[in-house]
mmCIF file of C-alpha atoms in Angstrom:
data_model
loop_
_atom_site.group_PDB
_atom_site.id
_atom_site.type_symbol
_atom_site.label_atom_id
_atom_site.label_comp_id
_atom_site.label_asym_id
_atom_site.label_seq_id
_atom_site.Cartn_x
_atom_site.Cartn_y
_atom_site.Cartn_z
ATOM 1 C CA UNK A 245 82.408 172.169 70.534
ATOM 2 C CA UNK A 246 79.145 170.420 69.750
ATOM 3 C CA UNK A 247 78.062 167.317 71.665
ATOM 4 C CA UNK A 248 78.312 165.281 68.464
ATOM 5 C CA UNK A 249 81.993 166.213 67.990
ATOM 6 C CA UNK A 250 82.694 165.425 71.667
ATOM 7 C CA UNK A 251 81.115 161.977 71.193
ATOM 8 C CA UNK A 252 83.090 161.310 67.993
ATOM 9 C CA UNK A 253 86.330 162.414 69.719
ATOM 10 C CA UNK A 254 85.686 160.131 72.710
ATOM 11 C CA UNK A 255 84.858 157.244 70.358
ATOM 12 C CA UNK A 256 88.062 157.668 68.310
ATOM 13 C CA UNK A 257 90.237 157.973 71.445
ATOM 14 C CA UNK A 258 88.548 154.884 72.985
ATOM 15 C CA UNK A 259 89.190 152.944 69.758
ATOM 16 C CA UNK A 260 92.925 153.832 69.805
ATOM 17 C CA UNK A 261 93.253 153.007 73.523
ATOM 18 C CA UNK A 262 91.429 149.731 73.036
ATOM 19 C CA UNK A 263 93.651 148.759 70.095
ATOM 20 C CA UNK A 264 96.795 149.551 72.113
ATOM 21 C CA UNK A 265 95.589 147.575 75.168
ATOM 22 C CA UNK A 266 94.535 144.538 73.146
ATOM 23 C CA UNK A 267 97.794 144.494 71.151
ATOM 24 C CA UNK A 268 99.828 144.426 74.390
ATOM 25 C CA UNK A 269 97.984 141.495 75.973
ATOM 26 C CA UNK A 270 99.942 138.199 75.735
ATOM 27 C CA UNK A 271 98.072 135.276 74.096
ATOM 28 C CA UNK A 272 97.796 133.393 77.396
ATOM 29 C CA UNK A 273 95.626 136.157 78.851
ATOM 30 C CA UNK A 274 93.192 136.394 75.908
ATOM 31 C CA UNK A 275 90.729 133.924 77.430
ATOM 32 C CA UNK A 276 90.376 135.730 80.803
ATOM 33 C CA UNK A 277 90.185 139.060 78.965
ATOM 34 C CA UNK A 278 87.428 137.671 76.742
ATOM 35 C CA UNK A 279 85.493 136.492 79.768
ATOM 36 C CA UNK A 280 85.780 139.982 81.277
ATOM 37 C CA UNK A 281 84.545 141.516 78.014
ATOM 38 C CA UNK A 282 81.540 139.171 78.143
ATOM 39 C CA UNK A 283 80.687 140.453 81.609
ATOM 40 C CA UNK A 284 80.871 144.025 80.350
ATOM 41 C CA UNK A 285 78.529 143.101 77.482
ATOM 42 C CA UNK A 286 76.080 141.842 80.097
ATOM 43 C CA UNK A 287 76.123 145.305 81.615
ATOM 44 C CA UNK A 288 75.546 146.720 78.125
ATOM 45 C CA UNK A 289 72.415 144.585 77.807
ATOM 46 C CA UNK A 290 71.022 145.978 81.073
ATOM 47 C CA UNK A 291 71.829 149.535 79.951
ATOM 48 C CA UNK A 292 70.217 149.028 76.556
ATOM 49 C CA UNK A 293 67.048 147.568 78.092
ATOM 50 C CA UNK A 294 66.863 150.502 80.512
ATOM 51 C CA UNK A 295 67.441 153.076 77.766
ATOM 52 C CA UNK A 296 64.852 151.490 75.459
ATOM 53 C CA UNK A 297 62.322 151.172 78.276
ATOM 54 C CA UNK A 298 62.633 154.730 79.534
ATOM 55 C CA UNK A 299 62.485 156.463 76.146
ATOM 56 C CA UNK A 300 59.295 157.688 74.492
ATOM 57 C CA UNK A 301 60.663 157.962 70.954
ATOM 58 C CA UNK A 302 60.509 155.159 68.425
ATOM 59 C CA UNK A 303 64.081 155.771 67.257
ATOM 60 C CA UNK A 304 65.479 155.289 70.780
ATOM 61 C CA UNK A 305 63.434 152.122 71.229
ATOM 62 C CA UNK A 306 64.638 150.699 67.910
ATOM 63 C CA UNK A 307 68.267 151.560 68.720
ATOM 64 C CA UNK A 308 67.848 150.017 72.182
ATOM 65 C CA UNK A 309 66.454 146.828 70.646
ATOM 66 C CA UNK A 310 69.348 146.641 68.186
ATOM 67 C CA UNK A 311 71.801 147.204 71.061
ATOM 68 C CA UNK A 312 70.192 144.396 73.082
ATOM 69 C CA UNK A 313 70.325 141.987 70.136
ATOM 70 C CA UNK A 314 73.960 142.744 69.215
ATOM 71 C CA UNK A 315 75.146 142.643 72.848
ATOM 72 C CA UNK A 316 73.363 139.327 73.297
ATOM 73 C CA UNK A 317 75.083 137.906 70.239
ATOM 74 C CA UNK A 318 78.401 139.137 71.629
ATOM 75 C CA UNK A 319 77.789 137.551 75.025
ATOM 76 C CA UNK A 320 76.656 134.169 73.669
ATOM 77 C CA UNK A 321 79.411 134.041 71.031
ATOM 78 C CA UNK A 322 82.034 135.052 73.549
ATOM 79 C CA UNK A 323 81.026 132.396 76.020
ATOM 80 C CA UNK A 324 80.983 129.752 73.278
ATOM 81 C CA UNK A 325 84.474 130.726 72.126
ATOM 82 C CA UNK A 326 85.737 130.858 75.727
ATOM 83 C CA UNK A 327 84.298 127.422 76.426
ATOM 84 C CA UNK A 328 85.963 126.032 73.300
ATOM 85 C CA UNK A 329 89.288 127.593 74.252
ATOM 86 C CA UNK A 330 89.095 126.204 77.799
ATOM 87 C CA UNK A 331 88.465 122.735 76.354
ATOM 88 C CA UNK A 332 91.842 123.040 74.646
ATOM 89 C CA UNK A 333 93.568 123.293 78.035
ATOM 90 C CA UNK A 334 92.083 120.072 79.365
ATOM 91 C CA UNK A 335 93.965 116.806 79.064
ATOM 92 C CA UNK A 336 92.656 114.180 76.692
ATOM 93 C CA UNK A 337 91.546 111.919 79.566
ATOM 94 C CA UNK A 338 89.427 114.722 81.064
ATOM 95 C CA UNK A 339 87.497 115.344 77.882
ATOM 96 C CA UNK A 340 84.117 113.679 77.458
ATOM 97 C CA UNK A 341 84.014 110.820 75.069
ATOM 98 C CA UNK A 342 80.952 110.649 72.779
ATOM 99 C CA UNK A 343 80.411 106.901 73.464
ATOM 100 C CA UNK A 344 80.260 107.367 77.279
#
């Protein structure tokens, strides 16, 4: 089996396992799961920077740059959504008032 087919097989199996795991998580655990996914995206950023920095080819550097940008968008967006969701759990008296 070629390395490409092995990669495609692993990707398809990972997609099915991820779909099954996410569908079984109760709604109350989505926020902690999202925070964990943000931490994993931080690891992705470090890996993409390392891969782009160690390669000599232009294609690998471009793909590394795209990976860094998309993982950064994922991390920032995930933390913004997590922060917004955590605000929903605070009582009204704990929330900041704009006039104060």
